[in-house]
XYZ file of C-alpha atoms in Angstrom:
786
model
C -6.318 -15.129 -32.115
C -2.393 -15.407 -32.085
C -0.623 -18.394 -34.827
C 0.984 -21.124 -32.509
C 4.257 -20.947 -34.801
C 4.517 -17.139 -34.078
C 4.350 -18.343 -29.782
C 6.751 -20.835 -30.635
C 9.239 -18.949 -32.619
C 9.133 -16.209 -29.803
C 9.340 -18.956 -27.206
C 6.015 -17.960 -25.867
C 5.846 -21.241 -23.685
C 9.143 -20.045 -22.113
C 7.560 -17.435 -20.262
C 4.673 -19.723 -19.228
C 7.186 -21.767 -17.593
C 8.807 -18.902 -16.088
C 5.403 -18.170 -14.475
C 4.231 -21.344 -13.362
C 6.962 -21.062 -11.005
C 5.216 -18.677 -8.831
C 1.709 -20.512 -8.577
C 0.763 -21.987 -5.424
C -1.522 -24.679 -6.619
C -2.234 -26.904 -9.619
C -5.209 -25.019 -10.475
C -3.068 -21.885 -11.244
C -0.145 -24.294 -13.173
C -2.712 -25.754 -15.186
C -4.533 -22.164 -15.994
C -1.182 -21.139 -16.973
C -0.576 -23.975 -19.411
C -3.526 -22.650 -21.126
C -2.274 -19.108 -21.244
C -2.448 -17.065 -24.599
C -2.450 -13.542 -25.458
C -5.490 -12.056 -26.248
C -6.346 -9.865 -29.160
C -9.609 -7.828 -27.593
C -7.995 -4.649 -26.167
C -10.453 -4.250 -23.189
C -9.899 -7.773 -22.546
C -6.066 -6.655 -22.808
C -6.454 -3.872 -20.862
C -8.514 -5.745 -17.769
C -6.096 -8.751 -17.542
C -3.533 -6.310 -16.931
C -5.404 -4.162 -14.319
C -6.443 -7.341 -12.589
C -2.606 -8.174 -12.498
C -1.747 -4.396 -11.255
C -4.293 -4.869 -8.696
C -2.455 -8.032 -7.458
C 0.833 -6.316 -7.807
C -0.491 -3.574 -5.366
C -1.798 -6.168 -2.953
C 1.717 -7.936 -2.473
C 3.224 -4.821 -2.181
C 1.278 -3.613 1.015
C -0.085 -6.524 2.486
C 3.696 -8.945 1.202
C 1.279 -12.171 0.420
C -2.229 -13.031 -0.303
C -3.478 -16.101 1.513
C -3.975 -18.987 -1.401
C -2.817 -22.362 0.881
C -5.085 -25.506 1.087
C -6.605 -25.058 -2.600
C -6.781 -28.547 -4.324
C -8.612 -29.274 -7.642
C -12.093 -31.179 -6.303
C -13.546 -31.268 -9.380
C -12.972 -34.716 -10.147
C -14.469 -35.410 -6.346
C -17.832 -33.036 -7.317
C -18.378 -35.166 -10.648
C -17.926 -38.125 -9.131
C -20.510 -37.181 -6.340
C -23.016 -36.051 -9.397
C -23.362 -39.640 -10.575
C -23.976 -40.696 -6.890
C -20.482 -41.830 -5.724
C -19.210 -41.670 -2.101
C -16.044 -39.851 -1.610
C -13.289 -40.880 0.587
C -12.316 -38.778 3.835
C -9.645 -37.745 2.170
C -11.399 -36.071 -0.372
C -14.078 -34.784 1.764
C -11.051 -32.952 3.221
C -9.705 -31.688 0.259
C -13.355 -29.991 -0.839
C -13.292 -28.687 3.465
C -9.928 -26.930 2.965
C -10.499 -25.594 -0.812
C -13.973 -23.702 0.777
C -11.853 -22.820 3.645
C -9.317 -21.624 1.456
C -12.122 -19.338 -0.834
C -13.383 -18.022 2.684
C -9.987 -17.100 3.958
C -9.348 -15.284 0.061
C -12.905 -13.429 0.680
C -12.693 -12.094 4.093
C -9.071 -10.871 2.875
C -9.964 -8.922 -0.092
C -12.904 -7.552 2.090
C -10.657 -6.419 4.928
C -8.099 -4.651 2.647
C -10.704 -2.977 1.021
C -12.469 -1.579 4.132
C -9.616 -0.607 5.652
C -8.670 1.781 2.816
C -5.450 0.258 2.243
C -6.248 -0.567 -1.242
C -9.000 -0.515 -3.689
C -9.069 -3.621 -6.087
C -12.063 -3.541 -7.724
C -11.552 -6.692 -10.146
C -10.509 -8.161 -7.198
C -13.975 -7.505 -5.335
C -15.511 -8.538 -8.172
C -14.027 -11.736 -8.194
C -14.677 -12.194 -4.787
C -18.015 -11.718 -5.107
C -17.905 -14.378 -7.881
C -16.854 -16.908 -4.960
C -19.458 -18.950 -3.694
C -20.191 -19.088 0.038
C -20.225 -23.121 1.114
C -19.551 -22.173 4.623
C -22.314 -24.574 5.938
C -20.869 -27.538 3.679
C -17.379 -26.703 5.134
C -18.723 -26.943 8.660
C -20.141 -30.382 8.311
C -17.555 -31.870 6.800
C -15.252 -30.195 9.773
C -17.819 -32.194 12.440
C -17.150 -35.152 10.710
C -13.463 -35.479 9.335
C -10.374 -34.838 11.128
C -7.193 -33.118 9.503
C -5.746 -36.708 9.094
C -8.521 -37.243 7.033
C -9.905 -39.668 10.210
C -13.598 -40.010 10.576
C -14.235 -38.862 14.356
C -16.262 -40.383 16.863
C -18.683 -37.169 17.090
C -19.557 -37.960 13.388
C -22.610 -39.691 14.673
C -24.245 -41.305 17.907
C -23.870 -44.371 16.142
C -20.304 -44.254 15.504
C -19.212 -43.257 19.055
C -21.235 -45.926 20.607
C -19.522 -48.587 18.171
C -16.304 -47.332 18.560
C -16.659 -47.547 22.473
C -17.768 -51.013 22.360
C -14.882 -51.941 19.795
C -12.701 -50.814 22.275
C -13.622 -52.480 25.098
C -13.797 -55.729 23.170
C -10.389 -54.921 22.075
C -9.104 -54.635 25.874
C -11.017 -57.998 26.460
C -8.800 -59.450 23.962
C -5.822 -58.122 25.013
C -6.592 -58.958 28.612
C -6.747 -62.347 28.065
C -3.772 -62.574 25.525
C -1.383 -60.197 28.280
C -2.465 -63.814 31.104
C -1.264 -65.938 28.368
C 2.293 -63.566 27.889
C 2.466 -63.662 31.197
C 2.266 -66.942 31.871
C 5.160 -69.273 33.739
C 5.926 -71.274 30.533
C 5.618 -68.178 28.077
C 8.838 -67.006 28.029
C 10.475 -70.613 26.872
C 7.332 -71.285 24.538
C 7.141 -67.689 23.008
C 9.459 -66.167 20.583
C 8.683 -62.925 22.197
C 6.541 -61.349 25.147
C 3.846 -59.095 22.817
C 0.681 -59.236 21.645
C 0.662 -58.320 17.570
C -1.734 -58.151 15.147
C -2.557 -60.465 12.050
C -5.313 -60.207 9.118
C -6.778 -57.633 11.820
C -7.064 -60.380 14.430
C -4.840 -60.163 17.755
C -2.414 -62.846 18.149
C 0.701 -64.057 19.936
C 4.186 -65.180 18.280
C 4.501 -68.894 19.224
C 7.935 -71.035 18.639
C 7.400 -73.674 16.135
C 7.879 -76.267 18.324
C 5.102 -75.307 20.900
C 2.207 -75.161 18.323
C 0.200 -77.420 19.850
C 0.383 -75.749 23.359
C -1.886 -73.270 22.506
C -4.105 -74.438 20.209
C -6.066 -72.115 17.907
C -5.849 -70.464 14.328
C -2.108 -70.227 12.676
C -2.298 -66.870 11.176
C 1.281 -66.092 9.632
C 4.937 -67.252 9.932
C 8.245 -65.782 10.410
C 10.545 -65.958 7.425
C 13.005 -68.607 9.071
C 9.756 -70.852 10.033
C 10.463 -70.605 13.408
C 7.495 -68.541 14.678
C 4.067 -68.946 14.363
C 1.596 -66.044 14.892
C -1.595 -67.951 16.594
C -4.752 -66.938 17.599
C -5.733 -69.106 20.535
C -8.588 -70.882 20.946
C -9.126 -69.045 24.138
C -9.560 -65.669 22.034
C -11.399 -66.497 18.870
C -14.461 -65.753 20.018
C -13.912 -62.667 21.005
C -11.542 -61.909 18.160
C -14.935 -62.387 16.285
C -16.812 -60.091 18.063
C -14.228 -57.639 17.267
C -14.328 -58.306 13.602
C -17.912 -57.736 14.174
C -17.731 -54.168 15.594
C -15.321 -53.536 13.042
C -17.799 -54.167 10.400
C -20.234 -52.353 12.525
C -18.267 -49.370 12.322
C -17.455 -49.624 8.575
C -20.975 -49.385 7.852
C -21.455 -46.465 10.027
C -18.178 -44.803 8.291
C -19.738 -45.637 4.818
C -23.214 -44.184 5.978
C -22.070 -40.873 6.849
C -19.974 -40.719 3.843
C -22.434 -41.304 1.699
C -24.368 -38.292 3.275
C -21.352 -36.100 2.686
C -21.007 -36.653 -0.795
C -24.418 -35.778 -0.872
C -23.733 -32.756 0.479
C -21.111 -31.821 -2.068
C -23.574 -33.741 -4.808
C -25.577 -30.533 -4.130
C -23.435 -28.205 -4.596
C -21.319 -29.427 -7.396
C -21.906 -26.845 -9.820
C -21.203 -24.227 -6.959
C -17.298 -26.712 -6.570
C -16.388 -25.902 -10.632
C -17.438 -22.115 -10.146
C -14.772 -22.029 -6.720
C -12.302 -24.155 -8.890
C -12.077 -22.139 -11.714
C -12.064 -18.859 -9.694
C -9.773 -19.682 -7.505
C -7.633 -20.996 -10.466
C -8.111 -17.414 -11.901
C -6.847 -15.776 -9.114
C -3.722 -18.033 -8.532
C -2.836 -16.843 -12.173
C -3.086 -13.175 -12.232
C -0.980 -13.461 -8.964
C 1.625 -15.595 -10.502
C 1.546 -13.041 -13.023
C 2.111 -10.342 -10.794
C 5.115 -12.389 -8.555
C 6.994 -12.815 -11.892
C 6.749 -9.615 -12.571
C 8.244 -8.120 -9.410
C 10.865 -10.977 -9.262
C 11.935 -9.988 -13.106
C 11.939 -5.900 -12.283
C 9.116 -5.525 -14.727
C 6.567 -2.639 -15.372
C 2.517 -2.813 -16.565
C 2.488 -0.849 -20.165
C 0.235 1.386 -21.582
C -1.983 0.204 -23.757
C -3.175 1.133 -27.220
C -4.925 0.168 -30.038
C -3.257 2.497 -32.955
C -0.179 0.434 -33.415
C 2.033 2.238 -30.938
C 5.035 1.213 -29.936
C 7.527 2.791 -27.373
C 9.826 0.714 -25.122
C 12.168 2.023 -22.509
C 15.031 0.149 -21.449
C 13.414 -3.025 -22.630
C 15.097 -6.447 -21.887
C 14.928 -9.881 -23.239
C 12.270 -11.579 -20.961
C 14.463 -15.243 -21.540
C 18.086 -13.815 -20.711
C 19.126 -13.220 -17.354
C 19.177 -9.756 -15.844
C 22.573 -9.243 -15.265
C 23.924 -10.206 -18.719
C 21.356 -8.486 -20.793
C 21.940 -5.127 -22.139
C 19.007 -3.089 -22.476
C 17.554 -1.286 -25.406
C 14.640 1.850 -26.129
C 12.402 1.033 -29.013
C 9.784 3.252 -30.644
C 7.859 3.223 -33.602
C 4.297 2.678 -35.017
C 3.608 6.667 -35.125
C 5.238 8.188 -37.874
C 8.058 5.547 -37.978
C 6.024 1.777 -38.827
C 8.626 0.492 -40.316
C 12.404 -0.078 -38.929
C 15.358 -1.838 -40.541
C 17.919 -3.167 -38.153
C 21.574 -4.010 -40.132
C 24.855 -5.219 -38.482
C 27.150 -7.795 -38.319
C 26.347 -11.066 -36.703
C 26.217 -11.885 -32.719
C 25.046 -8.014 -33.085
C 22.114 -8.567 -30.894
C 19.617 -7.923 -34.136
C 17.464 -10.980 -33.490
C 16.792 -10.307 -29.556
C 15.999 -7.011 -30.149
C 13.166 -8.173 -32.962
C 12.260 -11.335 -29.995
C 12.479 -8.760 -27.096
C 9.524 -6.505 -28.716
C 7.849 -9.423 -30.184
C 7.706 -11.664 -26.789
C 6.852 -8.074 -24.781
C 3.816 -7.649 -27.272
C 2.763 -11.568 -26.773
C 3.425 -10.889 -22.703
C 1.351 -7.329 -22.701
C -1.553 -9.031 -24.859
C -1.722 -12.187 -21.975
C -1.829 -9.478 -19.222
C 1.636 -10.164 -18.371
C 4.190 -7.226 -17.151
C 6.770 -6.877 -19.358
C 10.990 -6.526 -18.715
C 10.940 -2.266 -19.025
C 10.849 0.684 -17.640
C 7.898 2.371 -16.295
C 5.934 4.328 -18.665
C 6.482 2.095 -21.470
C 3.785 1.663 -24.317
C 2.739 -1.018 -26.279
C -0.067 -1.560 -29.058
C -2.844 -4.749 -28.856
C -2.263 -6.430 -32.604
C -5.039 -8.575 -34.208
C -1.936 -10.753 -35.873
C 1.760 -11.499 -35.081
C 3.972 -12.618 -37.351
C 7.698 -13.972 -36.997
C 9.710 -15.822 -39.597
C 12.906 -16.007 -37.431
C 15.370 -18.694 -38.023
C 18.863 -19.495 -36.558
C 20.406 -19.122 -39.580
C 24.269 -18.873 -38.314
C 23.723 -22.383 -37.227
C 22.247 -24.210 -40.478
C 23.924 -24.606 -43.686
C 22.993 -21.911 -46.565
C 21.067 -23.818 -49.198
C 18.218 -23.581 -51.330
C 16.080 -25.672 -48.492
C 16.980 -22.642 -45.798
C 15.683 -20.189 -48.454
C 12.538 -22.481 -49.068
C 11.284 -22.692 -45.787
C 11.726 -18.774 -45.271
C 9.547 -18.539 -48.047
C 7.235 -20.533 -47.083
C 6.533 -18.828 -44.030
C 6.670 -14.936 -45.349
C 4.521 -16.374 -48.256
C 1.853 -17.736 -45.526
C 2.436 -13.912 -43.761
C 1.853 -11.991 -47.062
C -1.654 -13.906 -47.446
C -3.004 -13.486 -43.282
C -1.165 -10.101 -42.260
C -3.192 -6.488 -42.297
C -2.832 -3.215 -41.088
C -3.521 -4.302 -37.600
C -0.622 -6.940 -37.945
C 2.647 -6.938 -36.209
C 5.454 -8.327 -38.790
C 8.928 -9.628 -37.733
C 11.275 -10.534 -40.679
C 14.850 -11.988 -39.541
C 17.620 -11.975 -42.071
C 14.899 -10.875 -44.923
C 16.283 -12.273 -48.518
C 19.168 -14.406 -46.400
C 20.275 -17.916 -48.186
C 20.290 -16.934 -51.952
C 22.064 -14.677 -54.406
C 22.822 -11.432 -52.603
C 21.945 -9.431 -55.527
C 18.937 -11.458 -55.930
C 18.062 -11.531 -51.934
C 18.650 -7.500 -51.541
C 16.207 -7.113 -54.464
C 13.835 -9.366 -52.970
C 14.188 -7.890 -48.971
C 13.566 -4.554 -50.830
C 10.451 -5.600 -52.384
C 9.218 -7.248 -49.642
C 9.611 -4.734 -47.230
C 7.820 -2.002 -49.721
C 4.930 -4.745 -50.008
C 4.088 -5.090 -46.374
C 4.819 -1.649 -45.203
C 2.615 -0.484 -48.035
C -0.395 -2.112 -46.907
C 0.534 -0.715 -43.510
C 1.495 -3.500 -40.870
C 3.877 -2.707 -38.199
C 7.376 -4.031 -39.277
C 10.840 -5.034 -37.889
C 12.967 -6.481 -40.193
C 17.102 -7.254 -39.989
C 19.613 -7.624 -42.896
C 22.659 -8.333 -44.176
C 22.254 -6.490 -47.185
C 24.325 -3.272 -48.024
C 21.714 -1.963 -50.628
C 19.253 -2.117 -47.605
C 21.890 0.512 -45.821
C 20.169 3.881 -47.764
C 16.077 1.558 -47.620
C 15.397 4.538 -44.573
C 16.358 7.571 -46.235
C 13.860 7.579 -49.395
C 11.037 5.911 -47.952
C 8.667 7.947 -45.763
C 7.706 6.067 -42.465
C 10.782 3.919 -42.602
C 13.913 4.365 -40.134
C 17.302 2.355 -40.073
C 18.803 1.292 -37.316
C 22.148 -0.760 -36.602
C 23.521 -2.390 -33.849
C 26.966 -0.904 -31.880
C 30.475 -2.833 -32.775
C 33.684 -1.643 -30.614
C 36.194 -2.020 -32.922
C 38.594 -1.253 -30.145
C 37.367 -4.522 -28.144
C 36.290 -6.734 -31.596
C 33.169 -7.542 -30.225
C 29.412 -5.671 -30.072
C 28.209 -3.974 -27.393
C 25.001 -5.083 -27.951
C 23.391 -1.329 -27.968
C 20.483 -0.185 -30.608
C 21.100 2.584 -32.884
C 17.739 4.317 -33.872
C 18.640 6.280 -37.614
C 21.900 5.210 -37.769
C 22.180 1.986 -40.867
C 24.887 -0.657 -39.605
C 28.782 -0.249 -41.444
C 31.455 -2.630 -42.333
C 33.874 -2.991 -39.895
C 35.854 -5.578 -41.844
C 38.822 -2.877 -42.713
C 38.996 -1.859 -39.189
C 38.732 -5.702 -37.605
C 41.483 -6.606 -40.115
C 44.040 -3.720 -39.528
C 43.482 -4.558 -35.565
C 43.538 -8.519 -35.938
C 47.361 -7.712 -38.080
C 46.737 -7.782 -41.623
C 49.235 -5.869 -43.213
C 48.430 -1.977 -44.319
C 49.118 -2.289 -48.100
C 47.009 -5.623 -48.221
C 43.961 -3.389 -46.708
C 44.728 -0.058 -49.317
C 44.475 -2.569 -52.108
C 41.346 -4.026 -51.009
C 39.738 -0.274 -50.442
C 40.712 0.617 -54.137
C 37.927 -2.817 -55.322
C 35.137 -0.577 -53.078
C 33.571 2.210 -54.855
C 33.228 5.735 -54.024
C 29.918 6.111 -52.793
C 30.392 2.370 -50.630
C 33.053 4.696 -49.183
C 31.260 7.706 -48.777
C 28.152 6.003 -47.272
C 30.995 4.952 -44.823
C 32.072 7.417 -44.073
C 29.018 9.456 -43.235
C 27.781 6.024 -41.502
C 31.048 6.381 -38.896
C 30.256 10.338 -38.865
C 26.999 9.703 -37.517
C 28.086 7.452 -34.942
C 30.509 10.034 -33.543
C 27.927 12.514 -33.617
C 25.255 9.970 -31.395
C 28.308 9.356 -29.319
C 28.828 12.524 -28.294
C 25.611 13.390 -27.757
C 24.990 10.551 -25.386
C 27.932 11.658 -23.429
C 26.628 15.054 -23.246
C 23.353 13.911 -22.163
C 25.418 11.394 -19.837
C 26.185 14.778 -18.663
C 23.409 16.736 -18.273
C 21.591 13.196 -16.603
C 24.506 13.787 -14.227
C 23.759 17.043 -13.392
C 19.863 17.040 -13.648
C 20.650 14.458 -10.703
C 22.858 15.874 -8.458
C 20.876 18.621 -8.623
C 17.928 16.672 -7.783
C 20.011 15.331 -4.882
C 20.480 18.573 -3.416
C 17.135 20.074 -3.927
C 15.635 17.587 -1.841
C 18.717 17.640 0.826
C 17.404 21.727 1.252
C 13.975 20.708 1.253
C 15.206 17.843 3.991
C 16.700 20.685 5.984
C 14.581 22.894 5.912
C 11.540 20.572 6.741
C 13.973 20.170 9.830
C 14.527 23.631 10.354
C 10.637 23.903 10.310
C 10.225 21.448 12.528
C 12.449 22.830 14.810
C 11.304 26.214 14.880
C 8.268 24.896 15.622
C 9.153 22.955 18.737
C 11.291 26.050 19.519
C 8.147 28.025 19.051
C 5.868 26.382 20.832
C 8.835 25.678 23.693
C 8.786 29.436 24.124
C 4.526 29.721 24.306
C 4.778 27.146 26.756
C 6.989 28.768 29.030
C 5.151 32.343 28.388
C 2.276 30.284 29.655
C 3.435 29.329 32.846
C 4.879 32.874 33.169
C 1.811 33.860 32.982
C -0.408 31.793 35.062
C 2.264 31.909 38.086
C 1.572 35.789 37.719
C -1.656 35.399 37.535
C -1.975 33.100 40.538
C 0.109 34.964 42.451
C -2.171 38.417 41.570
C -5.252 36.893 42.636
C -3.447 35.407 45.978
C -2.979 39.189 46.365
C -6.050 40.064 45.636
C -7.722 37.716 47.726
C -5.854 38.631 50.625
C -6.553 42.322 50.183
C -10.590 41.198 50.347
C -9.691 39.172 53.469
C -8.170 41.984 55.075
C -10.773 44.067 54.151
C -13.199 42.135 55.381
C -11.362 41.281 58.871
C -10.526 44.806 59.247
C -14.566 46.391 58.569
C -13.056 48.016 54.894
C -10.020 49.841 56.360
C -6.910 48.608 54.775
C -3.738 50.220 56.151
C -1.199 51.886 53.578
C 1.670 49.860 54.355
C -0.372 46.574 53.605
C -1.652 48.310 50.478
C 2.282 49.214 49.778
C 3.433 45.301 50.020
C 0.693 44.181 48.074
C 1.966 46.646 45.508
C 5.455 44.913 45.581
C 3.892 41.770 45.743
C 2.038 42.389 42.348
C 5.110 44.268 40.671
C 7.343 41.198 41.591
C 4.827 38.429 40.575
C 4.651 40.953 36.820
C 6.766 38.837 34.206
C 9.186 40.295 31.853
C 7.843 38.462 29.085
C 8.799 40.264 26.043
C 6.989 38.082 23.366
C 3.678 39.465 25.257
C 4.993 43.231 25.205
C 5.658 43.196 21.687
C 2.429 40.856 20.778
C 0.394 43.946 23.224
C 2.227 46.863 21.298
C 1.336 45.206 18.056
C -1.905 45.005 18.944
C -2.619 48.555 20.264
C -4.255 50.605 17.661
C -4.414 54.332 19.008
C -2.327 56.339 21.795
C -3.624 55.329 25.369
C -5.128 58.286 27.349
C -6.181 58.794 30.731
C -9.675 57.198 31.713
C -8.738 54.285 29.205
C -9.804 50.806 30.216
C -6.948 48.160 29.439
C -6.355 44.936 29.991
C -2.642 44.392 32.126
C -1.283 41.686 30.032
C 1.439 40.419 32.390
C -2.024 39.751 35.069
C -4.170 39.180 32.888
C -6.592 41.356 34.925
C -8.574 44.866 33.365
C -7.988 48.225 34.997
C -8.310 51.986 34.059
C -5.506 54.064 33.106
C -5.188 57.141 36.184
C -2.372 58.743 35.292
C 0.862 59.066 32.606
C 3.985 59.604 35.035
C 6.741 59.251 32.023
C 6.598 58.497 27.930
C 6.640 54.831 28.781
C 4.846 54.258 32.027
C 1.186 54.774 33.660
C -0.820 54.412 36.437
C -2.790 51.965 36.214
C -6.075 51.164 39.119
C -7.032 47.604 39.308
C -9.890 46.935 41.732
C -8.665 49.097 44.798
C -4.904 48.447 43.903
C -2.877 51.615 41.827
C -0.018 50.251 40.372
C 3.034 51.984 37.908
C 2.978 49.475 34.433
C 4.625 49.763 31.307
C 3.091 51.296 28.657
C 4.308 47.898 26.664
C 2.818 45.522 29.325
C -1.140 47.255 28.554
C -3.719 46.268 25.865
C -6.174 49.004 25.418
C -10.131 47.539 25.505
C -12.052 48.694 23.148
C -15.634 49.521 24.724
C -18.558 47.958 23.247
C -20.297 51.256 22.959
C -19.820 54.307 23.692
C -21.969 57.722 23.866
C -19.819 60.308 22.260
C -16.234 60.364 21.378
C -13.140 59.608 24.090
C -10.962 62.751 24.053
C -8.904 64.298 26.704
C -10.767 67.583 26.226
C -13.776 65.006 27.749
C -11.859 63.864 30.789
C -10.187 67.116 31.566
C -13.863 69.089 31.884
C -14.543 67.181 34.312
C -14.448 68.331 38.184
C -12.499 65.460 39.625
C -11.951 61.786 39.025
C -15.171 59.777 39.445
C -14.939 57.201 42.516
C -16.236 53.694 41.971
C -18.979 54.237 44.380
C -21.524 56.676 45.344
C -22.322 56.937 48.886
C -26.123 58.183 49.373
C -26.993 57.751 53.152
C -28.630 60.752 54.439
C -29.596 61.974 50.995
C -33.180 62.715 49.856
C -34.898 60.346 47.497
C -35.160 62.968 44.832
C -32.109 64.025 45.467
C -30.618 60.799 45.880
C -31.772 59.439 42.413
C -30.524 62.441 40.717
C -27.109 61.623 41.904
C -26.853 58.120 40.768
C -28.362 59.455 37.478
C -25.274 61.911 37.513
C -22.748 59.139 38.749
C -24.157 56.292 36.020
C -23.385 59.250 33.085
C -19.491 59.848 34.821
C -18.915 56.387 35.084
C -19.867 55.404 31.608
C -17.734 58.310 30.693
C -14.863 56.694 32.474
C -15.445 53.328 30.749
C -15.659 51.752 34.251
C -17.036 48.291 33.653
C -18.154 48.338 37.652
C -19.678 50.107 40.236
C -21.046 50.343 43.716
C -23.695 52.290 45.080
C -24.093 52.798 49.207
C -27.971 53.097 49.711
C -27.470 51.890 53.465
C -30.042 49.457 54.951
C -32.896 51.977 56.612
C -36.417 51.239 55.529
C -35.628 50.393 52.236
C -37.273 53.259 50.027
C -33.991 54.343 48.679
C -32.964 50.499 47.775
C -35.680 50.167 46.257
C -35.891 53.565 44.169
C -31.695 53.322 43.046
C -32.573 49.628 41.544
C -35.842 50.377 40.360
C -33.797 52.974 38.096
C -30.563 50.731 36.997
C -33.375 48.494 36.239
C -34.572 50.722 33.399
C -31.184 52.153 32.699
C -29.796 50.659 29.266
C -26.644 50.830 30.121
C -27.403 48.891 32.960
C -26.468 45.203 32.549
C -26.915 43.684 35.601
C -27.559 44.751 39.338
C -26.546 42.485 42.541
C -26.455 43.193 46.209
C -23.256 43.436 47.895
C -20.808 40.051 49.427
C -20.193 40.141 52.864
C -17.373 41.830 52.207
C -18.758 44.723 50.179
C -21.028 46.275 52.635
C -24.310 43.508 51.916
C -27.825 44.409 51.413
C -26.466 48.635 51.820
C -24.816 48.231 48.987
C -26.127 47.366 45.371
C -23.033 46.559 42.994
C -24.238 47.453 39.289
C -21.875 46.212 36.410
C -22.090 48.512 32.898
C -22.200 47.578 29.292
């Protein structure tokens, strides 16, 4: 456990006060007052993970419902010993139970929606007791203002109905007196009021005997008496009796409800403890968000790496952030430099940040900072500037240091401010060196500040020790509060004196009293500072160029994304336009074919030449001039086209057969009964599923004539007809036809059966059917080929 002296020295109580402002309940504030840093590594990690989950919840949901929470532990304890709770206390119990129910539901919904996963808060949700039954029971009897409802019991409802009836009778009787003929003269005011829970009227002093009855009160002047007339005494007595019955029934109801609280008193204690813990965790997260803090990575090896850390008690717009890293190869840092330069602030920043992290509080540093979990943290820090240098000052420091030397080990962080101060400079410097050797030699992490110039060389000849200083601007004669690791502080007395107007000969005379070694050290320090400033300027320039390059990269990436998005939109638009063109062409082609079929049906299979020419022109006019589709078709072509090939006409979406090539770029294509001249770019070769022999121009040229799409067997003998069918099917397959018509007539049906029997057994015939009405009906068999 961290010593209370260290917590006071590093002002940890002020951090608790800051966090307490973000609590939503007195429970959370009480929990903050008990908050102390933990020295258990796993517990510290858990505390920071809980706080980090709370911070994420606040970022996602902006708020976590924690309203309506009260400390109901005193109520539960009184209920445990049989005491009756008041309506207000019972409402506080109900409100706290409701708050836990709402919070539990909030955590469940957030994790179910997969917006955020909070395993630690899910565990705490499981710890919250479910007391919904008690909440409903209390709410059914007590209203939001702490009053007992009529519906709390049937008896209470009846009593209150009778009470209201009796009060109405009293009011009616008194209103008759108030509105009487002499009332304006005898009464101070025409009102009915209540004194001692009884209805009375204000009567002037001189007419007190007119109404008789009981005097319950008088005005401050004594001129008005509040009298209960004789005529309403019995009625008021009945009202009083009903009120006593009402109170008895209310006490009984409260006793029953208190017994319900008694049964779950232990659960109430658990409920309050968990809610207080959650309120504390949320307060830490809110504090971190308000002060731009981050969650550090923790280790058990004593490594500290704070990135642009700020003292948490100095306003953000005033504090100068500093980065400090040690604990690995370097385990001790000695900071030298003038007073008011920020040395003590640096010590407190490291110490207080470590305490905050070990208490599960985010630290005021950039993301990626790292802190260690120490078993003990010791701090000897005193405001040396505000107390007179005397033996008592040195003694008080030494008493504390002696106490530290008896308790620290290799798992400790030790902070010394102005080590060895308050005594003779030579002895103080020697003592400071000895103390640093002792603490550093025993493996502790050490941060120390000093005025003594002898300690400037301390870090140069001891492994694991580094010098540091706070920067001082000679031009402005003021500290910059920047910490310089690796650069010891140097005296600026001569430069400051010169800037303030001290004559040059006095300064030169003073320099003659300083040793050459001292001047050489100051010269070396000055050179180091100049090199550091140049390195910082170079780093800033490089950082600026890196930032500009990153911004340019992001801008180019954004523009590229916009270009790709616009390109996709234009491609989709072009495709949609092409689809509409093809759809329109297909619709027109289908309409032409439909009309031709209708002509063929109406004109008994005979279509005139001029009708075919007109249909051909309409089909050519429907063909879309889509270069994108033509290029796509050309890209898909796998071999030179040849007469007899089956092709797909892209612009129509229809299949056809190549008849003849009329030029280098055009073909005659037959689609059904229509022949058209089409550009080769609009044709896409359709590869047959199976081919008995290779497709060559010689095969096609050796055929006697072009194979027709139909075979007429009418008038043929049966055997001859079947032979012709066999040859015709072979020729049709060689011509890559996918469908042929065989005309066998109706007759006796023998030829038809023979043809269909042959087709049924043929391996390359996919299916066959009778012709439609416009195709010849049952006198024609349509065969679909594979």
